[in-house]
Amino acid sequence: MARALELPNYIGHLIRRAEQVHTALWAQHVSREITSPKFAILNALSRDPGMDQRTLARLTSLDRSTVNQMIRRLTDQHLVSQVRDEADRRRTLLSLTAEGEDLLDSLIAPAERINELLLGSLPEGERALAVDILSRLASLDDEALHDGA
């Protein structure tokens, strides 16, 4: 008989479960149409308009093909505009449209409430520590992952 793991003791399982909880709360309280990754794209473009897709992918920790698909959808929805970079015609620069800015504005408060709800499930003294731990885990890059193998 194969040995079975106690999944509730494994960080990967817990991270996946936490993501499921976040996704369900997001759909219930923020938006079913604008997912958390799409929100990340809109938010990044609001903070730094005129960036290219490669930069956007890096800043949002999304792969370039996913960003490409999302940008197409967001452009079709008139939330994001694309213009050719005059200095480098191979690059397309992205910005929020006025409609995109309005939508993002309407999503900020509910997104903050989800963050507060999730962090509020922890004792106050552990909230900053939880954010720090998750930030460190999220910052592991491919090189660090391969060095540990």
XYZ file of N, CA, C and O in Angstrom:
596
model
N 0.846 -1.190 0.000
C 0.000 0.000 0.000
C 0.882 1.240 0.000
O 1.852 1.316 0.737
N 0.537 2.174 -0.853
C 1.293 3.426 -0.954
C 1.082 4.265 0.291
O 0.002 4.257 0.890
N 2.115 4.976 0.644
C 2.036 5.880 1.785
C 1.297 7.137 1.353
O 1.577 7.698 0.299
N 0.347 7.611 2.128
C -0.424 8.817 1.818
C 0.028 9.958 2.721
O 0.394 9.744 3.869
N 0.011 11.136 2.157
C 0.384 12.329 2.914
C -0.835 12.918 3.612
O -1.964 12.764 3.160
N -0.588 13.646 4.666
C -1.624 14.409 5.351
C -1.648 15.784 4.702
O -0.886 16.679 5.066
N -2.493 15.953 3.680
C -2.494 17.190 2.899
C -2.643 18.461 3.724
O -2.032 19.478 3.388
N -3.441 18.464 4.781
C -3.548 19.708 5.561
C -2.234 20.173 6.187
O -2.150 21.276 6.707
N -1.187 19.354 6.127
C 0.123 19.740 6.655
C 1.073 20.226 5.568
O 2.232 20.492 5.853
N 0.613 20.328 4.325
C 1.482 20.697 3.215
C 1.138 22.078 2.667
O 0.000 22.363 2.320
N 2.186 22.904 2.581
C 2.008 24.310 2.218
C 1.360 24.483 0.844
O 0.508 25.346 0.657
N 1.752 23.672 -0.120
C 1.177 23.785 -1.462
C -0.321 23.549 -1.455
O -1.082 24.269 -2.116
N -0.747 22.536 -0.711
C -2.180 22.255 -0.596
C -2.894 23.434 0.068
O -3.969 23.855 -0.381
N -2.292 23.972 1.102
C -2.912 25.091 1.820
C -2.961 26.351 0.961
O -3.955 27.092 1.002
N -1.909 26.583 0.175
C -1.919 27.740 -0.721
C -3.027 27.582 -1.756
O -3.762 28.531 -2.053
N -3.167 26.374 -2.315
C -4.230 26.126 -3.305
C -5.604 26.334 -2.676
O -6.474 26.970 -3.260
N -5.803 25.838 -1.464
C -7.094 26.020 -0.780
C -7.353 27.500 -0.492
O -8.457 27.991 -0.668
N -6.309 28.210 -0.056
C -6.462 29.646 0.214
C -6.832 30.381 -1.068
O -7.676 31.291 -1.051
N -6.232 29.984 -2.199
C -6.572 30.598 -3.488
C -8.027 30.305 -3.858
O -8.723 31.172 -4.390
N -8.495 29.106 -3.572
C -9.897 28.774 -3.836
C -10.826 29.665 -3.016
O -11.838 30.143 -3.523
N -10.484 29.877 -1.760
C -11.287 30.750 -0.898
C -11.277 32.175 -1.456
O -12.330 32.816 -1.569
N -10.098 32.665 -1.822
C -9.985 34.008 -2.382
C -10.817 34.142 -3.654
O -11.553 35.121 -3.832
N -10.719 33.170 -4.539
C -11.456 33.214 -5.804
C -12.964 33.234 -5.558
O -13.695 33.996 -6.204
N -13.436 32.418 -4.627
C -14.873 32.399 -4.313
C -15.325 33.729 -3.721
O -16.379 34.265 -4.107
N -14.542 34.283 -2.804
C -14.891 35.579 -2.214
C -14.863 36.678 -3.266
O -15.720 37.562 -3.279
N -13.868 36.621 -4.151
C -13.754 37.622 -5.221
C -15.004 37.608 -6.086
O -15.600 38.654 -6.360
N -15.405 36.423 -6.526
C -16.583 36.304 -7.392
C -17.846 36.773 -6.673
O -18.730 37.375 -7.284
N -17.921 36.523 -5.390
C -19.111 36.893 -4.621
C -19.171 38.385 -4.302
O -20.235 38.997 -4.364
N -18.027 38.985 -3.992
C -18.047 40.353 -3.475
C -17.467 41.415 -4.414
O -17.719 42.598 -4.217
N -16.656 41.000 -5.383
C -16.000 41.985 -6.239
C -16.563 41.920 -7.649
O -17.209 42.848 -8.101
N -16.300 40.827 -8.362
C -16.762 40.722 -9.737
C -16.642 39.291 -10.242
O -15.663 38.621 -9.956
N -17.618 38.876 -10.999
C -17.525 37.582 -11.684
C -16.855 37.760 -13.047
O -16.265 36.838 -13.566
N -16.959 38.946 -13.628
C -16.409 39.196 -14.960
C -14.930 39.584 -14.908
O -14.136 39.157 -15.739
N -14.574 40.431 -13.963
C -13.190 40.878 -13.830
C -12.549 40.052 -12.721
O -12.767 40.285 -11.535
N -11.769 39.063 -13.146
C -11.107 38.180 -12.190
C -9.982 38.926 -11.475
O -9.568 40.014 -11.897
N -9.466 38.322 -10.445
C -8.355 38.915 -9.714
C -7.144 39.160 -10.618
O -6.537 40.240 -10.542
N -6.759 38.238 -11.521
C -5.652 38.552 -12.434
C -5.963 39.709 -13.386
O -5.087 40.536 -13.652
N -7.196 39.808 -13.873
C -7.555 40.953 -14.720
C -7.500 42.243 -13.917
O -7.070 43.281 -14.414
N -7.943 42.172 -12.676
C -7.862 43.328 -11.782
C -6.404 43.749 -11.621
O -6.082 44.944 -11.657
N -5.510 42.780 -11.464
C -4.087 43.086 -11.324
C -3.576 43.833 -12.551
O -2.787 44.779 -12.435
N -4.030 43.428 -13.727
C -3.629 44.100 -14.969
C -4.158 45.531 -14.985
O -3.412 46.473 -15.261
N -5.439 45.702 -14.690
C -6.019 47.047 -14.671
C -5.310 47.927 -13.649
O -4.999 49.098 -13.926
N -5.045 47.374 -12.485
C -4.383 48.130 -11.431
C -2.970 48.537 -11.842
O -2.560 49.684 -11.634
N -2.219 47.609 -12.443
C -0.854 47.924 -12.886
C -0.864 49.012 -13.953
O -0.023 49.917 -13.933
N -1.826 48.942 -14.873
C -1.910 49.963 -15.920
C -2.329 51.312 -15.360
O -1.953 52.353 -15.896
N -3.084 51.302 -14.291
C -3.459 52.556 -13.645
C -2.240 53.201 -12.975
O -2.059 54.414 -13.028
N -1.412 52.375 -12.368
C -0.224 52.876 -11.672
C 0.856 53.348 -12.637
O 1.597 54.269 -12.330
N 0.950 52.678 -13.798
C 2.021 52.987 -14.739
C 1.509 52.878 -16.172
O 1.817 51.916 -16.880
N 0.716 53.852 -16.624
C 0.161 53.784 -17.974
C 1.260 53.839 -19.035
O 2.300 54.461 -18.821
N 0.999 53.165 -20.150
C 1.928 53.204 -21.264
C 2.996 52.131 -21.235
O 3.981 52.226 -21.953
N 2.819 51.099 -20.424
C 3.809 50.021 -20.402
C 3.489 48.991 -21.482
O 2.375 48.943 -21.996
N 4.493 48.167 -21.796
C 4.280 47.117 -22.785
C 3.852 45.822 -22.084
O 3.863 45.741 -20.853
N 3.459 44.825 -22.886
C 2.946 43.577 -22.326
C 4.000 42.807 -21.537
O 3.678 42.176 -20.538
N 5.237 42.845 -21.982
C 6.309 42.131 -21.268
C 6.467 42.694 -19.857
O 6.546 41.949 -18.886
N 6.494 44.009 -19.755
C 6.613 44.662 -18.450
C 5.382 44.360 -17.606
O 5.496 44.056 -16.413
N 4.220 44.432 -18.219
C 2.973 44.142 -17.509
C 2.969 42.719 -16.963
O 2.580 42.489 -15.816
N 3.416 41.767 -17.755
C 3.478 40.373 -17.304
C 4.399 40.244 -16.088
O 4.060 39.577 -15.101
N 5.550 40.900 -16.158
C 6.496 40.832 -15.043
C 5.912 41.461 -13.776
O 5.996 40.880 -12.692
N 5.286 42.626 -13.916
C 4.752 43.329 -12.741
C 3.566 42.620 -12.098
O 3.317 42.781 -10.908
N 2.824 41.860 -12.892
C 1.647 41.169 -12.368
C 1.903 39.692 -12.070
O 1.006 38.989 -11.625
N 3.125 39.242 -12.323
C 3.496 37.835 -12.117
C 2.610 36.884 -12.912
O 2.235 35.820 -12.439
N 2.273 37.295 -14.122
C 1.489 36.467 -15.036
C 2.351 36.149 -16.247
O 3.183 36.968 -16.643
N 2.143 34.971 -16.839
C 2.940 34.655 -18.016
C 2.448 35.492 -19.201
O 1.319 35.950 -19.250
N 3.367 35.690 -20.162
C 3.086 36.605 -21.270
C 1.898 36.152 -22.119
O 1.133 36.984 -22.596
N 1.735 34.845 -22.320
C 0.606 34.398 -23.143
C -0.720 34.668 -22.443
O -1.698 35.047 -23.088
N -0.757 34.519 -21.122
C -1.974 34.831 -20.362
C -2.275 36.327 -20.447
O -3.420 36.725 -20.673
N -1.248 37.150 -20.281
C -1.433 38.601 -20.379
C -1.926 38.965 -21.771
O -2.840 39.786 -21.917
N -1.359 38.342 -22.789
C -1.777 38.614 -24.165
C -3.266 38.330 -24.346
O -4.010 39.150 -24.905
N -3.736 37.191 -23.869
C -5.159 36.838 -23.977
C -6.029 37.810 -23.198
O -7.082 38.247 -23.679
N -5.611 38.140 -21.998
C -6.403 39.061 -21.174
C -6.454 40.455 -21.795
O -7.504 41.096 -21.773
N -5.338 40.908 -22.345
C -5.322 42.233 -22.984
C -6.267 42.245 -24.176
O -6.993 43.224 -24.391
N -6.291 41.178 -24.936
C -7.238 41.115 -26.067
C -8.671 41.267 -25.573
O -9.455 42.031 -26.142
N -9.024 40.530 -24.519
C -10.390 40.617 -23.978
C -10.680 42.005 -23.420
O -11.755 42.565 -23.661
N -9.735 42.544 -22.660
C -9.942 43.859 -22.054
C -10.010 44.954 -23.118
O -10.752 45.927 -22.961
N -9.277 44.782 -24.209
C -9.352 45.725 -25.322
C -10.705 45.606 -26.019
O -11.344 46.623 -26.330
N -11.166 44.381 -26.236
C -12.482 44.162 -26.847
C -13.607 44.761 -26.004
O -14.624 45.189 -26.533
N -13.392 44.795 -24.682
C -14.383 45.363 -23.766
C -14.209 46.877 -23.611
O -14.891 47.493 -22.789
N -13.272 47.455 -24.348
C -12.990 48.895 -24.317
C -12.509 49.375 -22.952
O -12.770 50.515 -22.559
N -11.784 48.490 -22.235
C -11.235 48.847 -20.936
C -9.759 49.220 -21.027
O -9.241 49.938 -20.173
N -9.091 48.717 -22.063
C -7.663 48.963 -22.278
C -7.470 49.432 -23.709
O -8.122 48.921 -24.627
N -6.580 50.400 -23.896
C -6.235 50.849 -25.248
C -4.796 50.434 -25.547
O -3.971 50.298 -24.649
N -4.532 50.243 -26.841
C -3.201 49.865 -27.306
C -2.753 50.848 -28.378
O -3.538 51.178 -29.264
N -1.515 51.303 -28.268
C -0.927 52.157 -29.305
C 0.494 51.683 -29.569
O 1.170 51.199 -28.661
N 0.933 51.830 -30.814
C 2.310 51.480 -31.189
C 3.268 52.472 -30.541
O 3.018 53.680 -30.519
N 4.358 51.950 -30.044
C 5.423 52.781 -29.499
C 6.130 53.454 -30.671
O 6.663 52.782 -31.550
N 6.111 54.775 -30.726
C 6.734 55.503 -31.830
C 8.249 55.297 -31.845
O 8.867 55.320 -32.903
N 8.838 55.074 -30.683
C 10.287 54.877 -30.608
C 10.698 53.464 -31.029
O 11.820 53.250 -31.478
N 9.800 52.492 -30.847
C 10.081 51.098 -31.204
C 8.788 50.481 -31.712
O 7.959 50.038 -30.934
N 8.615 50.465 -33.002
C 7.350 50.043 -33.622
C 6.994 48.582 -33.329
O 5.883 48.154 -33.593
N 7.929 47.821 -32.784
C 7.620 46.430 -32.427
C 6.822 46.343 -31.126
O 6.192 45.327 -30.857
N 6.880 47.384 -30.333
C 6.213 47.391 -29.024
C 4.846 48.046 -29.106
O 4.658 49.028 -29.817
N 3.929 47.484 -28.325
C 2.606 48.072 -28.160
C 2.503 48.560 -26.722
O 2.813 47.813 -25.784
N 2.086 49.788 -26.556
C 1.953 50.381 -25.228
C 0.494 50.342 -24.800
O -0.402 50.606 -25.596
N 0.286 50.019 -23.551
C -1.050 49.796 -23.018
C -1.423 50.856 -21.989
O -0.586 51.276 -21.191
N -2.683 51.236 -22.013
C -3.219 52.174 -21.024
C -4.685 51.841 -20.775
O -5.332 51.203 -21.602
N -5.180 52.298 -19.648
C -6.612 52.166 -19.370
C -7.381 53.207 -20.172
O -6.916 54.335 -20.345
N -8.545 52.828 -20.631
C -9.461 53.799 -21.211
C -10.193 54.482 -20.058
O -10.072 54.063 -18.896
N -10.968 55.491 -20.361
C -11.787 56.134 -19.325
C -12.738 55.112 -18.706
O -12.937 55.097 -17.482
N -13.292 54.231 -19.544
C -14.183 53.179 -19.038
C -13.422 52.224 -18.121
O -13.939 51.792 -17.089
N -12.178 51.913 -18.485
C -11.343 51.056 -17.657
C -11.018 51.691 -16.320
O -11.023 51.033 -15.271
N -10.742 52.996 -16.350
C -10.470 53.720 -15.102
C -11.691 53.711 -14.193
O -11.573 53.499 -12.982
N -12.869 53.952 -14.772
C -14.103 53.945 -13.981
C -14.357 52.569 -13.370
O -14.743 52.459 -12.202
N -14.152 51.528 -14.170
C -14.359 50.167 -13.659
C -13.389 49.884 -12.522
O -13.796 49.387 -11.466
N -12.114 50.191 -12.725
C -11.131 49.955 -11.662
C -11.520 50.697 -10.396
O -11.476 50.122 -9.302
N -11.920 51.955 -10.529
C -12.353 52.729 -9.361
C -13.476 52.026 -8.602
O -13.495 52.021 -7.377
N -14.392 51.406 -9.351
C -15.522 50.733 -8.702
C -15.125 49.416 -8.035
O -15.842 48.924 -7.167
N -13.984 48.858 -8.428
C -13.545 47.567 -7.883
C -12.577 47.701 -6.707
O -12.385 46.736 -5.957
N -11.992 48.862 -6.542
C -10.973 49.041 -5.498
C -11.535 48.767 -4.104
O -10.957 47.972 -3.349
N -12.633 49.391 -3.740
C -13.172 49.217 -2.387
C -13.559 47.762 -2.113
O -13.193 47.225 -1.060
N -14.274 47.067 -3.019
C -14.576 45.663 -2.745
C -13.317 44.795 -2.668
O -13.253 43.868 -1.857
N -12.295 45.095 -3.477
C -11.043 44.334 -3.410
C -10.361 44.545 -2.056
O -9.837 43.598 -1.466
N -10.408 45.776 -1.571
C -9.841 46.053 -0.249
C -10.615 45.316 0.846
O -10.022 44.812 1.802
N -11.936 45.230 0.691
C -12.744 44.506 1.679
C -12.381 43.018 1.697
O -12.326 42.409 2.769
N -12.131 42.428 0.533
C -11.739 41.017 0.477
C -10.404 40.839 1.195
O -10.219 39.892 1.969
N -9.477 41.732 0.956
C -8.176 41.661 1.627
C -8.364 41.754 3.145
O -7.775 40.971 3.901
N -9.200 42.688 3.582
C -9.462 42.844 5.019
C -10.169 41.619 5.591
O -9.870 41.200 6.711
N -11.088 41.046 4.831
C -11.795 39.849 5.283
C -10.832 38.682 5.463
O -10.864 37.990 6.480
N -9.953 38.489 4.495
C -8.988 37.396 4.590
C -8.014 37.630 5.740
O -7.787 36.727 6.558
N -7.451 38.820 5.816
C -6.526 39.107 6.908
C -7.248 39.137 8.256
O -6.675 38.773 9.278
N -8.512 39.543 8.250
C -9.294 39.596 9.483
C -9.552 38.234 10.091
O -9.930 38.135 11.258
N -9.334 37.176 9.306
C -9.506 35.828 9.848
C -8.317 35.428 10.729
O -8.357 34.396 11.392
N -7.281 36.266 10.742
C -6.089 36.009 11.553
C -6.060 36.959 12.744
O -6.566 38.073 12.661
N -5.436 36.535 13.837
C -5.241 37.483 14.947
C -4.440 38.684 14.462
O -3.547 38.549 13.614
N -4.747 39.846 14.986
C -4.125 41.086 14.516
C -2.602 41.018 14.511
O -1.954 41.486 13.579
N -2.024 40.406 15.500
C -0.572 40.318 15.598
C 0.067 39.409 14.563
O 1.289 39.434 14.392
N -0.717 38.604 13.874
C -0.176 37.667 12.876
C -0.387 38.133 11.439
O 0.142 37.532 10.508
N -1.125 39.198 11.229
C -1.471 39.630 9.872
C -0.243 40.064 9.072
O -0.056 39.630 7.936
N 0.579 40.908 9.642
C 1.780 41.362 8.933
C 2.717 40.185 8.670
O 3.340 40.096 7.610
N 2.806 39.267 9.621
C 3.652 38.089 9.447
C 3.133 37.218 8.301
O 3.920 36.728 7.475
N 1.822 37.047 8.213
C 1.236 36.249 7.129
C 1.544 36.880 5.776
O 1.937 36.180 4.828
N 1.405 38.188 5.674
C 1.717 38.886 4.416
C 3.199 38.728 4.096
O 3.579 38.457 2.945
N 4.048 38.850 5.096
C 5.485 38.700 4.880
C 5.827 37.284 4.408
O 6.592 37.118 3.450
N 5.276 36.277 5.037
C 5.554 34.891 4.647
C 5.083 34.632 3.222
O 5.817 34.075 2.400
N 3.859 35.034 2.910
C 3.348 34.820 1.551
C 4.150 35.611 0.521
O 4.393 35.122 -0.588
N 4.590 36.810 0.872
C 5.417 37.602 -0.036
C 6.730 36.901 -0.324
O 7.196 36.857 -1.468
N 7.338 36.327 0.704
C 8.595 35.611 0.497
C 8.390 34.372 -0.364
O 9.193 34.091 -1.253
N 7.314 33.636 -0.124
C 7.030 32.463 -0.957
C 6.762 32.882 -2.401
O 7.240 32.245 -3.337
N 6.002 33.957 -2.573
C 5.657 34.421 -3.918
C 6.868 34.962 -4.662
O 6.874 34.982 -5.896
N 7.901 35.388 -3.941
C 9.063 35.967 -4.601
C 10.091 34.923 -5.032
O 11.088 35.271 -5.660
N 9.857 33.661 -4.703
C 10.772 32.619 -5.182
C 10.734 32.618 -6.700
O 9.676 32.585 -7.310
N 11.875 32.691 -7.309
C 11.916 32.681 -8.771
C 12.405 31.333 -9.267
O 12.798 30.463 -8.485
N 12.407 31.158 -10.578
C 12.804 29.882 -11.168
C 14.219 29.479 -10.773
O 14.494 28.320 -10.511
N 15.127 30.455 -10.722
C 16.509 30.141 -10.371
C 16.591 29.578 -8.961
O 17.249 28.576 -8.712
N 15.911 30.225 -8.015
C 15.925 29.753 -6.634
C 15.291 28.371 -6.532
O 15.754 27.515 -5.779
N 14.236 28.145 -7.291
C 13.575 26.847 -7.272
C 14.483 25.758 -7.829
O 14.524 24.652 -7.313
N 15.236 26.066 -8.894
C 16.114 25.071 -9.492
C 17.368 24.842 -8.654
O 17.911 23.753 -8.653
N 17.838 25.874 -7.927
C 19.004 25.712 -7.056
C 18.712 24.729 -5.937
O 19.594 24.024 -5.494
N 17.452 24.707 -5.483
C 17.087 23.815 -4.376
C 16.844 22.391 -4.811
O 16.685 21.496 -3.981
N 16.816 22.130 -6.109
C 16.512 20.772 -6.593
C 17.709 19.856 -6.494
O 18.811 20.177 -6.413
